[in-house]
Amino acid sequence: MTDKAPHGGNIYEASEKFGIDKKNILDYSANINPLGLPESMKEIIASSIENLVNYPDPYCNDLKAEISRYLNIGEENIIVGNGASEIIFLFFDTLHLRKVLMPAPTFSEYARAARGFNIEIDYFELREDESFRLNVDRLVSHMGNGVDALLLCNPNNPTSTLSAKEDILGLLEFARRNGIFVIIDEAFIELTVGSNENSMVEALAKFDNLFIIRAFTKVFAIPGLRLGYGLGSKTLIRKMWERKQPWSVNSLACSMGKLLAEESDYLARTRQWLEEETEWFYNELNRIPGLKVFKPQTNFVLIKILVDGFNSVKLRSEMAYKGILIRDAGNFMFLNDKFVRLAIKDRKSNVRLLSVLSETLKELTDDSRQL
Amino acid sequence: MTDKAPHGGNIYEASEKFGIDKKNILDYSANINPLGLPESMKEIIASSIENLVNYPDPYCNDLKAEISRYLNIGEENIIVGNGASEIIFLFFDTLHLRKVLMPAPTFSEYARAARGFNIEIDYFELREDESFRLNVDRLVSHMGNGVDALLLCNPNNPTSTLSAKEDILGLLEFARRNGIFVIIDEAFIELTVGSNENSMVEALAKFDNLFIIRAFTKVFAIPGLRLGYGLGSKTLIRKMWERKQPWSVNSLACSMGKLLAEESDYLARTRQWLEEETEWFYNELNRIPGLKVFKPQTNFVLIKILVDGFNSVKLRSEMAYKGILIRDAGNFMFLNDKFVRLAIKDRKSNVRLLSVLSETLKELTDDSRQL
């Protein structure tokens, strides 16, 4: 990575830079389910440790079977990878695209992966005056100029906006008529109110030009374990398996299919937390002077600093010294150094965040007035 | 993977195909340290589980520090990856080679990776009448014709042959004079008598055209966890980090640096086992009629079936039905369907292998005489 801090969640670097113990960092820069590790995780790992002496199943067949049941989709439509990252790279490596259209601001790994395969990127600007929501009519008018793929992150990172299924179905129809492939990253879909009901999984049966990226990372709070998957046509998925590095999914990750079957209670609690907390957190943030808060539709929220005299870099470092890591969103395409992104966590943490944030904003505002 | 069984170690597929429980398979097709998981593994994993809620350190700094101490090499000379597989792919992805020379038979992933990057492969035949040992003079005379890289596996898989350091130093000198890059895969080096004394690590200080591939996989018996690394010049390593997929090394694997510091006893016992068992196993195999055994220099042995009337496919399937999985080496370049590869394990397993092998050979020989 050329940029040393392109993403949230690097508590290792932050701990060194700001001189705080990793264990005392409240990490609002990574968007992970605050319910933490599911109950059955430790058991699954404990019962899989002895199996580390064997190579992982290169085709992760047990895992594919569980995903197949969970989403009611054929096993031959599933590819499994080392996090969503490998799925993104593998997709570009397999499909040989020329030019991909990306609504932005969005997750920067798509662009990095595309550049690695010499794929041209055409950015479509999500506008602040539209609250960064995807304007489908405006997007369709951009789907020309040799674009052969459209990449949507839904819900989108960092804007926390979710597009409606009808809108995406319209895009899929238009794209198919024009020979355009559509990739949808649903890494956060289970962290929206409605969960898989907001997913485009069912459309796979109808659209061969659709590929969906998913992950265990966010919803089961296991970014450390590396487990993502992709859903697409049999032909595409077969080609991707052929291109794939063998054994890239470790055998502990391969065992995580059980979570889908055993953790329905965890998923229910996640949904309940999400419904209560996103609304509450949004309202509380709105009470803090000097901020513009964009309404979140998943477990993080984009915020704009309205006060002159300091920026997202300053706010991030001031809060980091107080033990809270937030995401400076200034390096996202079409955003600037007035934007930060916050995770949404459990109530107790959120209360602390709100207090530290409002205190820090007040200090910085006072400082900037004295200048 | 186009070929459904290109490697050893797929006990999942074998279990299904031959109808035996995974737990009852004695796997002689994968070359893993038979001492099994090191003592401290479970502890390291147990103390790292809670950390799965965080993204892995993308630069694996703790791990790099341990490797640096273990091999007395700079941290800036180390790249860490998802098994040696990722290191191989990443190397080809970074260096843009045109034509790579590979002594063969050798590990097939190099060729698969090279083809993925449209790199031409020039095979140099290791000859049976030279016991598959690397003939350096003959090799040097092949290092022309636009070859810009040489890839050595040392000790080599599947031949179990180790080249001497002086020979490799000579190759490095010649290669440097001719603008040729040398890649050495030392995945099994700690499983040779002499261990790291046989490594070319020290030559890194002198040769910018050298890249060494290493792994935790074989020596610490953790193929399921996925952990490999590469050693090279600062410039090359920096470029590789820039090309690398972020977080490809899971956080449990990132914690395994501790093994290098804490498991000196395990490594000593490994060495002792190796000295005793390879010699003993080789001698015992030589007593079995109908086999030509090539002297092993690491923890596996290449064998040729001298009996007419059946081949490696038949031997493999007959032994699999008896619960022992061996590697049919017939799909290695320059070998044929008379070759199989066996791991070397603990005495008790080896005794069982020898008994089943000699019994199976006798049955097959009798069968073929009756035809």
PDB file of C-alpha atoms in Angstrom, chain A residues 9-99:
ATOM      1  CA  GLY A   9      -9.027  -0.032  11.691  1.00  0.00           C
ATOM      2  CA  ASN A  10      -5.245   0.093  11.859  1.00  0.00           C
ATOM      3  CA  ILE A  11      -5.052   0.165  15.647  1.00  0.00           C
ATOM      4  CA  TYR A  12      -1.452  -1.099  15.462  1.00  0.00           C
ATOM      5  CA  GLU A  13      -0.212   2.013  13.724  1.00  0.00           C
ATOM      6  CA  ALA A  14      -2.444   4.321  15.774  1.00  0.00           C
ATOM      7  CA  SER A  15      -1.257   2.783  19.011  1.00  0.00           C
ATOM      8  CA  GLU A  16       2.336   3.548  18.054  1.00  0.00           C
ATOM      9  CA  LYS A  17       1.663   6.988  16.632  1.00  0.00           C
ATOM     10  CA  PHE A  18      -0.459   8.301  19.492  1.00  0.00           C
ATOM     11  CA  GLY A  19       1.272   6.390  22.249  1.00  0.00           C
ATOM     12  CA  ILE A  20      -1.773   4.519  23.577  1.00  0.00           C
ATOM     13  CA  ASP A  21      -2.095   0.849  24.449  1.00  0.00           C
ATOM     14  CA  LYS A  22      -3.975  -1.106  21.766  1.00  0.00           C
ATOM     15  CA  LYS A  23      -6.290  -2.487  24.425  1.00  0.00           C
ATOM     16  CA  ASN A  24      -7.406   0.974  25.509  1.00  0.00           C
ATOM     17  CA  ILE A  25      -8.276   2.191  22.036  1.00  0.00           C
ATOM     18  CA  LEU A  26     -11.974   2.629  21.321  1.00  0.00           C
ATOM     19  CA  ASP A  27     -11.928   1.990  17.587  1.00  0.00           C
ATOM     20  CA  TYR A  28     -14.595   4.030  15.793  1.00  0.00           C
ATOM     21  CA  SER A  29     -12.637   3.841  12.546  1.00  0.00           C
ATOM     22  CA  ALA A  30     -13.548   0.205  11.716  1.00  0.00           C
ATOM     23  CA  ASN A  31     -17.186  -0.723  11.090  1.00  0.00           C
ATOM     24  CA  ILE A  32     -17.563  -4.003  12.892  1.00  0.00           C
ATOM     25  CA  ASN A  33     -20.631  -5.480  14.596  1.00  0.00           C
ATOM     26  CA  PRO A  34     -20.284  -4.248  18.209  1.00  0.00           C
ATOM     27  CA  LEU A  35     -21.902  -7.427  19.531  1.00  0.00           C
ATOM     28  CA  GLY A  36     -18.398  -8.858  19.164  1.00  0.00           C
ATOM     29  CA  LEU A  37     -17.451 -12.467  18.545  1.00  0.00           C
ATOM     30  CA  PRO A  38     -20.477 -14.790  18.324  1.00  0.00           C
ATOM     31  CA  GLU A  39     -20.788 -17.287  21.203  1.00  0.00           C
ATOM     32  CA  SER A  40     -19.998 -20.330  19.095  1.00  0.00           C
ATOM     33  CA  MET A  41     -16.793 -18.860  17.602  1.00  0.00           C
ATOM     34  CA  LYS A  42     -14.468 -20.042  20.356  1.00  0.00           C
ATOM     35  CA  GLU A  43     -15.962 -23.507  20.260  1.00  0.00           C
ATOM     36  CA  ILE A  44     -15.621 -23.731  16.484  1.00  0.00           C
ATOM     37  CA  ILE A  45     -11.994 -22.611  16.701  1.00  0.00           C
ATOM     38  CA  ALA A  46     -11.166 -24.918  19.594  1.00  0.00           C
ATOM     39  CA  SER A  47     -12.588 -27.897  17.726  1.00  0.00           C
ATOM     40  CA  SER A  48     -10.721 -26.919  14.535  1.00  0.00           C
ATOM     41  CA  ILE A  49      -7.232 -26.313  15.960  1.00  0.00           C
ATOM     42  CA  GLU A  50      -6.067 -29.922  15.537  1.00  0.00           C
ATOM     43  CA  ASN A  51      -7.098 -29.666  11.907  1.00  0.00           C
ATOM     44  CA  LEU A  52      -4.457 -26.973  11.275  1.00  0.00           C
ATOM     45  CA  VAL A  53      -1.973 -29.780  10.518  1.00  0.00           C
ATOM     46  CA  ASN A  54      -3.913 -30.393   7.308  1.00  0.00           C
ATOM     47  CA  TYR A  55      -4.101 -28.130   4.271  1.00  0.00           C
ATOM     48  CA  PRO A  56      -7.425 -26.311   4.109  1.00  0.00           C
ATOM     49  CA  ASP A  57     -10.050 -27.787   1.800  1.00  0.00           C
ATOM     50  CA  PRO A  58      -9.170 -25.773  -1.355  1.00  0.00           C
ATOM     51  CA  TYR A  59     -12.832 -25.665  -2.376  1.00  0.00           C
ATOM     52  CA  CYS A  60     -14.244 -25.017   1.125  1.00  0.00           C
ATOM     53  CA  ASN A  61     -17.084 -27.419   0.393  1.00  0.00           C
ATOM     54  CA  ASP A  62     -18.584 -27.447   3.907  1.00  0.00           C
ATOM     55  CA  LEU A  63     -18.615 -23.676   3.939  1.00  0.00           C
ATOM     56  CA  LYS A  64     -20.183 -23.468   0.482  1.00  0.00           C
ATOM     57  CA  ALA A  65     -22.932 -25.865   1.600  1.00  0.00           C
ATOM     58  CA  GLU A  66     -23.776 -23.608   4.564  1.00  0.00           C
ATOM     59  CA  ILE A  67     -23.795 -20.436   2.447  1.00  0.00           C
ATOM     60  CA  SER A  68     -25.960 -22.245  -0.085  1.00  0.00           C
ATOM     61  CA  ARG A  69     -28.550 -23.018   2.608  1.00  0.00           C
ATOM     62  CA  TYR A  70     -28.291 -19.546   4.191  1.00  0.00           C
ATOM     63  CA  LEU A  71     -28.989 -17.653   0.962  1.00  0.00           C
ATOM     64  CA  ASN A  72     -30.900 -20.322  -0.944  1.00  0.00           C
ATOM     65  CA  ILE A  73     -28.444 -20.322  -3.825  1.00  0.00           C
ATOM     66  CA  GLY A  74     -26.578 -23.097  -5.659  1.00  0.00           C
ATOM     67  CA  GLU A  75     -23.118 -24.131  -4.431  1.00  0.00           C
ATOM     68  CA  GLU A  76     -21.837 -23.729  -7.981  1.00  0.00           C
ATOM     69  CA  ASN A  77     -22.727 -20.031  -7.740  1.00  0.00           C
ATOM     70  CA  ILE A  78     -20.396 -19.467  -4.774  1.00  0.00           C
ATOM     71  CA  ILE A  79     -16.703 -18.622  -4.585  1.00  0.00           C
ATOM     72  CA  VAL A  80     -14.976 -18.244  -1.229  1.00  0.00           C
ATOM     73  CA  GLY A  81     -11.960 -16.035  -0.558  1.00  0.00           C
ATOM     74  CA  ASN A  82      -9.498 -14.505   1.857  1.00  0.00           C
ATOM     75  CA  GLY A  83     -11.797 -11.637   2.829  1.00  0.00           C
ATOM     76  CA  ALA A  84     -13.787  -9.585   0.345  1.00  0.00           C
ATOM     77  CA  SER A  85     -10.383  -8.237  -0.765  1.00  0.00           C
ATOM     78  CA  GLU A  86      -9.416 -11.462  -2.498  1.00  0.00           C
ATOM     79  CA  ILE A  87     -12.848 -11.693  -4.108  1.00  0.00           C
ATOM     80  CA  ILE A  88     -12.486  -8.200  -5.586  1.00  0.00           C
ATOM     81  CA  PHE A  89      -8.980  -8.908  -6.939  1.00  0.00           C
ATOM     82  CA  LEU A  90      -9.987 -12.299  -8.283  1.00  0.00           C
ATOM     83  CA  PHE A  91     -13.014 -10.860 -10.028  1.00  0.00           C
ATOM     84  CA  PHE A  92     -10.928  -8.259 -11.874  1.00  0.00           C
ATOM     85  CA  ASP A  93      -8.283 -10.898 -12.575  1.00  0.00           C
ATOM     86  CA  THR A  94     -10.895 -13.146 -14.181  1.00  0.00           C
ATOM     87  CA  LEU A  95     -13.096 -10.803 -16.172  1.00  0.00           C
ATOM     88  CA  HIS A  96     -10.582  -8.564 -18.026  1.00  0.00           C
ATOM     89  CA  LEU A  97     -12.613  -5.377 -17.954  1.00  0.00           C
ATOM     90  CA  ARG A  98     -11.631  -2.177 -19.747  1.00  0.00           C
ATOM     91  CA  LYS A  99     -13.470   0.553 -17.901  1.00  0.00           C
TER      92      LYS A  99
END
